[in-house]
mmCIF file of C-alpha atoms in Angstrom:
data_model
loop_
_atom_site.group_PDB
_atom_site.id
_atom_site.type_symbol
_atom_site.label_atom_id
_atom_site.label_comp_id
_atom_site.label_asym_id
_atom_site.label_seq_id
_atom_site.Cartn_x
_atom_site.Cartn_y
_atom_site.Cartn_z
ATOM 1 C CA UNK A 15 19.538 5.981 7.135
ATOM 2 C CA UNK A 16 18.808 3.756 10.149
ATOM 3 C CA UNK A 17 18.722 0.001 9.867
ATOM 4 C CA UNK A 18 15.258 -1.206 8.833
ATOM 5 C CA UNK A 19 13.761 -4.646 9.873
ATOM 6 C CA UNK A 20 10.858 -5.641 7.647
ATOM 7 C CA UNK A 21 8.473 -8.694 6.986
ATOM 8 C CA UNK A 22 5.996 -9.371 4.190
ATOM 9 C CA UNK A 23 3.411 -11.797 2.963
ATOM 10 C CA UNK A 24 0.430 -12.289 0.552
ATOM 11 C CA UNK A 25 -1.857 -14.527 0.415
ATOM 12 C CA UNK A 26 -4.841 -15.507 -2.096
ATOM 13 C CA UNK A 27 -7.614 -15.532 0.188
ATOM 14 C CA UNK A 28 -10.541 -17.146 -0.964
ATOM 15 C CA UNK A 29 -10.133 -15.856 -4.763
ATOM 16 C CA UNK A 30 -9.233 -17.544 -7.710
ATOM 17 C CA UNK A 31 -6.320 -15.513 -8.685
ATOM 18 C CA UNK A 32 -4.246 -13.283 -6.515
ATOM 19 C CA UNK A 33 -4.206 -9.861 -7.937
ATOM 20 C CA UNK A 34 -2.292 -7.960 -4.943
ATOM 21 C CA UNK A 35 1.245 -7.378 -5.664
ATOM 22 C CA UNK A 36 4.195 -6.120 -3.042
ATOM 23 C CA UNK A 37 8.069 -5.085 -3.832
ATOM 24 C CA UNK A 38 10.685 -3.847 -1.719
ATOM 25 C CA UNK A 39 13.755 -2.239 -3.066
ATOM 26 C CA UNK A 40 16.424 -0.946 -0.570
ATOM 27 C CA UNK A 41 19.564 0.997 -1.461
ATOM 28 C CA UNK A 42 21.915 3.686 0.061
ATOM 29 C CA UNK A 43 19.519 6.333 -1.114
ATOM 30 C CA UNK A 44 16.106 5.133 -0.135
ATOM 31 C CA UNK A 45 14.096 2.332 0.875
ATOM 32 C CA UNK A 46 11.110 1.685 -1.014
ATOM 33 C CA UNK A 47 8.142 -0.522 -0.093
ATOM 34 C CA UNK A 48 4.959 -0.929 -2.372
ATOM 35 C CA UNK A 49 1.650 -2.924 -1.902
ATOM 36 C CA UNK A 50 -0.902 -2.597 -5.027
ATOM 37 C CA UNK A 51 -4.171 -4.430 -5.022
ATOM 38 C CA UNK A 52 -5.293 -5.273 -9.025
ATOM 39 C CA UNK A 53 -9.028 -4.635 -10.220
ATOM 40 C CA UNK A 54 -10.004 -6.051 -13.259
ATOM 41 C CA UNK A 55 -11.305 -9.374 -14.688
ATOM 42 C CA UNK A 56 -9.582 -11.982 -17.246
ATOM 43 C CA UNK A 57 -6.091 -11.161 -15.331
ATOM 44 C CA UNK A 58 -6.430 -7.412 -16.074
ATOM 45 C CA UNK A 59 -6.094 -6.536 -12.433
ATOM 46 C CA UNK A 60 -3.208 -8.790 -11.660
ATOM 47 C CA UNK A 61 -1.116 -7.517 -14.569
ATOM 48 C CA UNK A 62 -2.001 -3.934 -13.578
ATOM 49 C CA UNK A 63 -0.417 -4.174 -9.851
ATOM 50 C CA UNK A 64 2.302 -6.554 -11.146
ATOM 51 C CA UNK A 65 3.564 -4.091 -13.882
ATOM 52 C CA UNK A 66 2.910 -0.845 -11.631
ATOM 53 C CA UNK A 67 5.031 -2.310 -9.013
ATOM 54 C CA UNK A 68 7.889 -3.426 -11.289
ATOM 55 C CA UNK A 69 7.612 -0.214 -13.131
ATOM 56 C CA UNK A 70 7.816 1.837 -9.681
ATOM 57 C CA UNK A 71 10.784 -0.304 -8.453
ATOM 58 C CA UNK A 72 12.638 -0.360 -11.761
ATOM 59 C CA UNK A 73 12.820 3.501 -11.790
ATOM 60 C CA UNK A 74 13.878 4.057 -8.280
ATOM 61 C CA UNK A 75 17.523 3.858 -9.152
ATOM 62 C CA UNK A 76 16.734 7.170 -11.392
ATOM 63 C CA UNK A 77 14.640 8.872 -8.614
ATOM 64 C CA UNK A 78 15.724 7.773 -5.600
ATOM 65 C CA UNK A 79 18.938 9.667 -5.542
ATOM 66 C CA UNK A 80 17.049 12.802 -6.186
ATOM 67 C CA UNK A 81 14.062 12.388 -3.789
ATOM 68 C CA UNK A 82 15.453 14.343 -0.994
ATOM 69 C CA UNK A 83 15.786 17.551 -3.159
ATOM 70 C CA UNK A 84 12.015 17.998 -3.720
ATOM 71 C CA UNK A 85 10.085 15.065 -2.507
ATOM 72 C CA UNK A 86 6.668 15.944 -3.638
ATOM 73 C CA UNK A 87 8.031 16.907 -7.243
ATOM 74 C CA UNK A 88 10.246 13.801 -7.374
ATOM 75 C CA UNK A 89 7.800 11.595 -6.254
ATOM 76 C CA UNK A 90 4.917 12.988 -8.427
ATOM 77 C CA UNK A 91 7.071 12.563 -11.601
ATOM 78 C CA UNK A 92 8.244 8.896 -10.431
ATOM 79 C CA UNK A 93 4.560 8.082 -10.477
ATOM 80 C CA UNK A 94 3.784 9.414 -13.810
ATOM 81 C CA UNK A 95 6.967 7.887 -15.335
ATOM 82 C CA UNK A 96 5.469 4.315 -13.781
ATOM 83 C CA UNK A 97 2.417 4.685 -15.170
ATOM 84 C CA UNK A 98 4.071 5.179 -18.860
ATOM 85 C CA UNK A 99 6.193 2.386 -18.402
ATOM 86 C CA UNK A 100 3.111 0.279 -16.973
ATOM 87 C CA UNK A 101 1.373 1.266 -20.292
ATOM 88 C CA UNK A 102 4.418 -0.043 -22.432
ATOM 89 C CA UNK A 103 4.395 -3.251 -20.522
ATOM 90 C CA UNK A 104 0.694 -3.785 -21.557
ATOM 91 C CA UNK A 105 2.195 -3.504 -25.217
ATOM 92 C CA UNK A 106 -1.358 -2.818 -26.874
ATOM 93 C CA UNK A 107 -3.025 -5.610 -24.910
ATOM 94 C CA UNK A 108 -6.873 -4.725 -24.963
ATOM 95 C CA UNK A 109 -7.439 -5.794 -21.342
ATOM 96 C CA UNK A 110 -5.411 -2.508 -20.549
ATOM 97 C CA UNK A 111 -8.174 -0.144 -20.316
ATOM 98 C CA UNK A 112 -9.890 -2.487 -17.918
ATOM 99 C CA UNK A 113 -6.881 -2.970 -15.918
ATOM 100 C CA UNK A 114 -6.719 -1.006 -12.582
ATOM 101 C CA UNK A 115 -4.748 -0.849 -9.366
ATOM 102 C CA UNK A 116 -4.503 0.714 -6.033
ATOM 103 C CA UNK A 117 -1.248 1.542 -4.502
ATOM 104 C CA UNK A 118 0.472 2.313 -1.151
ATOM 105 C CA UNK A 119 3.931 3.290 -1.448
ATOM 106 C CA UNK A 120 6.412 4.067 1.387
ATOM 107 C CA UNK A 121 9.469 5.723 0.868
ATOM 108 C CA UNK A 122 12.381 6.166 3.629
ATOM 109 C CA UNK A 123 15.352 8.488 3.434
ATOM 110 C CA UNK A 124 17.782 9.827 5.735
ATOM 111 C CA UNK A 125 15.673 13.117 5.909
ATOM 112 C CA UNK A 126 12.033 11.983 5.165
ATOM 113 C CA UNK A 127 9.100 9.751 5.220
ATOM 114 C CA UNK A 128 7.274 10.069 2.137
ATOM 115 C CA UNK A 129 3.844 8.260 1.561
ATOM 116 C CA UNK A 130 1.925 8.147 -1.751
ATOM 117 C CA UNK A 131 -1.234 6.177 -2.422
ATOM 118 C CA UNK A 132 -4.152 5.671 -4.722
ATOM 119 C CA UNK A 133 -7.445 3.648 -3.826
ATOM 120 C CA UNK A 134 -7.806 2.082 -0.450
ATOM 121 C CA UNK A 135 -4.849 0.155 -0.012
ATOM 122 C CA UNK A 136 -3.231 1.861 3.329
ATOM 123 C CA UNK A 137 -0.033 2.924 5.108
ATOM 124 C CA UNK A 138 -0.127 3.080 9.014
ATOM 125 C CA UNK A 139 2.679 4.929 11.014
ATOM 126 C CA UNK A 140 2.562 3.558 14.488
ATOM 127 C CA UNK A 141 4.536 3.821 17.522
ATOM 128 C CA UNK A 142 3.988 2.123 21.314
ATOM 129 C CA UNK A 143 1.348 4.857 22.087
ATOM 130 C CA UNK A 144 -0.852 4.270 19.049
ATOM 131 C CA UNK A 145 -1.732 4.875 15.399
ATOM 132 C CA UNK A 146 -0.025 8.157 14.814
ATOM 133 C CA UNK A 147 -1.397 8.488 11.169
ATOM 134 C CA UNK A 148 -2.732 6.422 8.222
ATOM 135 C CA UNK A 149 -3.561 7.472 4.894
ATOM 136 C CA UNK A 150 -7.113 8.339 3.912
ATOM 137 C CA UNK A 151 -8.858 5.856 1.170
ATOM 138 C CA UNK A 152 -10.322 7.346 -1.728
ATOM 139 C CA UNK A 153 -13.573 5.091 -1.457
ATOM 140 C CA UNK A 154 -17.320 5.833 -0.571
ATOM 141 C CA UNK A 155 -16.651 4.715 2.878
ATOM 142 C CA UNK A 156 -14.008 7.075 3.798
ATOM 143 C CA UNK A 157 -16.206 9.952 2.276
ATOM 144 C CA UNK A 158 -18.874 8.861 4.796
ATOM 145 C CA UNK A 159 -16.515 8.380 7.624
ATOM 146 C CA UNK A 160 -15.078 12.085 7.090
ATOM 147 C CA UNK A 161 -18.671 13.352 6.891
ATOM 148 C CA UNK A 162 -19.240 11.930 10.446
ATOM 149 C CA UNK A 163 -22.023 9.309 8.981
ATOM 150 C CA UNK A 164 -19.744 6.154 9.655
ATOM 151 C CA UNK A 165 -17.676 4.714 12.381
ATOM 152 C CA UNK A 166 -13.996 3.808 11.403
ATOM 153 C CA UNK A 167 -14.681 0.121 12.485
ATOM 154 C CA UNK A 168 -17.671 0.185 10.036
ATOM 155 C CA UNK A 169 -15.733 1.150 6.974
ATOM 156 C CA UNK A 170 -14.238 -2.550 6.010
ATOM 157 C CA UNK A 171 -18.008 -3.857 6.209
ATOM 158 C CA UNK A 172 -20.018 -1.371 4.506
ATOM 159 C CA UNK A 173 -21.769 -2.363 1.334
ATOM 160 C CA UNK A 174 -19.928 0.102 -0.759
ATOM 161 C CA UNK A 175 -16.320 -0.772 0.382
ATOM 162 C CA UNK A 176 -15.243 -1.708 -2.673
ATOM 163 C CA UNK A 177 -16.152 1.721 -4.525
ATOM 164 C CA UNK A 178 -13.159 3.496 -5.136
ATOM 165 C CA UNK A 179 -13.090 7.214 -6.022
ATOM 166 C CA UNK A 180 -9.590 7.135 -7.445
ATOM 167 C CA UNK A 181 -7.220 4.462 -9.001
ATOM 168 C CA UNK A 182 -4.562 3.877 -11.157
ATOM 169 C CA UNK A 183 -5.325 3.088 -14.834
ATOM 170 C CA UNK A 184 -2.983 3.831 -18.055
ATOM 171 C CA UNK A 185 -5.939 5.662 -19.703
ATOM 172 C CA UNK A 186 -6.754 7.927 -16.644
ATOM 173 C CA UNK A 187 -4.903 10.983 -15.071
ATOM 174 C CA UNK A 188 -5.250 10.008 -11.577
ATOM 175 C CA UNK A 189 -3.956 12.161 -8.884
ATOM 176 C CA UNK A 190 -1.739 10.694 -6.366
ATOM 177 C CA UNK A 191 -1.852 11.584 -2.718
ATOM 178 C CA UNK A 192 1.705 12.353 -1.583
ATOM 179 C CA UNK A 193 2.473 13.194 2.153
ATOM 180 C CA UNK A 194 5.993 14.223 3.180
ATOM 181 C CA UNK A 195 6.902 13.959 7.239
ATOM 182 C CA UNK A 196 10.245 14.656 8.547
ATOM 183 C CA UNK A 197 13.002 11.647 8.926
ATOM 184 C CA UNK A 198 12.195 8.181 10.084
ATOM 185 C CA UNK A 199 12.111 8.280 14.054
ATOM 186 C CA UNK A 200 13.820 5.362 15.805
ATOM 187 C CA UNK A 201 11.342 2.583 16.843
ATOM 188 C CA UNK A 202 8.884 3.663 14.632
ATOM 189 C CA UNK A 203 6.535 0.962 12.795
ATOM 190 C CA UNK A 204 4.869 1.072 9.542
ATOM 191 C CA UNK A 205 2.391 -1.030 7.638
ATOM 192 C CA UNK A 206 1.264 -1.098 4.441
ATOM 193 C CA UNK A 207 -1.697 -3.389 3.261
ATOM 194 C CA UNK A 208 -4.247 -3.955 0.926
ATOM 195 C CA UNK A 209 -7.924 -3.943 2.016
ATOM 196 C CA UNK A 210 -7.870 -7.576 2.400
ATOM 197 C CA UNK A 211 -5.959 -7.371 5.594
ATOM 198 C CA UNK A 212 -7.000 -3.896 6.970
ATOM 199 C CA UNK A 213 -10.608 -4.815 6.703
ATOM 200 C CA UNK A 214 -10.527 -7.553 9.257
ATOM 201 C CA UNK A 215 -7.769 -6.188 12.017
ATOM 202 C CA UNK A 216 -8.748 -4.269 14.656
ATOM 203 C CA UNK A 217 -7.021 -1.229 15.960
ATOM 204 C CA UNK A 218 -5.642 -2.827 18.947
ATOM 205 C CA UNK A 219 -3.914 -5.373 16.821
ATOM 206 C CA UNK A 220 -2.242 -2.772 14.601
ATOM 207 C CA UNK A 221 -0.800 -1.235 17.517
ATOM 208 C CA UNK A 222 0.216 -4.495 18.639
ATOM 209 C CA UNK A 223 2.585 -4.688 15.446
ATOM 210 C CA UNK A 224 4.449 -1.598 17.038
ATOM 211 C CA UNK A 225 4.766 -3.171 20.416
ATOM 212 C CA UNK A 226 5.488 -6.798 19.657
ATOM 213 C CA UNK A 227 8.997 -8.855 18.755
ATOM 214 C CA UNK A 228 8.093 -9.226 15.018
ATOM 215 C CA UNK A 229 8.896 -12.454 13.129
ATOM 216 C CA UNK A 230 7.090 -13.810 10.032
ATOM 217 C CA UNK A 231 5.185 -16.062 12.108
ATOM 218 C CA UNK A 232 3.571 -13.372 14.082
ATOM 219 C CA UNK A 233 2.772 -11.669 11.090
ATOM 220 C CA UNK A 234 1.122 -14.692 9.716
ATOM 221 C CA UNK A 235 -0.866 -15.029 12.651
ATOM 222 C CA UNK A 236 -2.448 -11.646 12.005
ATOM 223 C CA UNK A 237 -3.019 -12.456 8.442
ATOM 224 C CA UNK A 238 -4.765 -15.544 9.210
ATOM 225 C CA UNK A 239 -6.899 -14.135 11.697
ATOM 226 C CA UNK A 240 -8.139 -11.603 9.225
ATOM 227 C CA UNK A 241 -8.754 -14.411 6.588
ATOM 228 C CA UNK A 242 -10.669 -16.357 9.405
ATOM 229 C CA UNK A 243 -12.569 -13.279 10.101
ATOM 230 C CA UNK A 244 -13.804 -13.258 6.413
ATOM 231 C CA UNK A 245 -15.974 -16.254 6.948
ATOM 232 C CA UNK A 246 -14.928 -17.876 3.580
ATOM 233 C CA UNK A 247 -15.141 -14.774 1.739
ATOM 234 C CA UNK A 248 -11.730 -13.480 2.321
ATOM 235 C CA UNK A 249 -10.158 -11.274 -0.389
ATOM 236 C CA UNK A 250 -6.476 -11.238 -1.423
ATOM 237 C CA UNK A 251 -4.496 -10.023 1.311
ATOM 238 C CA UNK A 252 -1.087 -8.662 1.424
ATOM 239 C CA UNK A 253 0.872 -6.693 4.181
ATOM 240 C CA UNK A 254 4.264 -5.387 4.754
ATOM 241 C CA UNK A 255 5.717 -4.419 8.045
ATOM 242 C CA UNK A 256 8.468 -2.092 8.462
ATOM 243 C CA UNK A 257 10.513 -1.128 11.916
ATOM 244 C CA UNK A 258 13.176 1.794 12.138
ATOM 245 C CA UNK A 259 15.842 -0.332 14.118
ATOM 246 C CA UNK A 260 17.982 1.179 16.638
#
């Protein structure tokens, strides 16, 4: 697999707790990047995002070596087992029924680029020419956008932006959306983020993440701008930046 360069950060924003979570796991078989945004009161969302991320990464040792054989099938099973492990982590805690989380997962191997997502945490695939692809949110604004009733730049500030149509919970049988592409291309950039980042980051700023030399200060500058634009009502914010090196 090509060398990977990556940066990541998270911020509590203007909230009392940070229900976002992120993890990275890189082995000889694959690289896993994951961002999750928890939902639910009384720390339920915080626990959901934490447990899910750790469960998925814990199972990377088992499923990572298998993923090139049948990416869609293996990742689907990997997700299912992660939710089962998440359920065990709650150990019968009554908050579990109200504990939800989104996820944006990027898996890079020598042969494939694989994305899996649920909710409105996003993955962007970007090169110097622009945004090549992004995940579609499982949300009301995304449905309105797909129906031609909303512009892309209006999605983040729509009154129903927090209305999700799909989310992870131990009690529901969610259908993960999985996409499989050919091998990572040299110089490509991937950005994984929670809605706290993408809602207040402009398209040209995403594109600049693929063209600029990147260090943590540069990513921090983008995050600070998103928080500033939220005008004192900033959500938790999490972003991972990944570039396929030469």
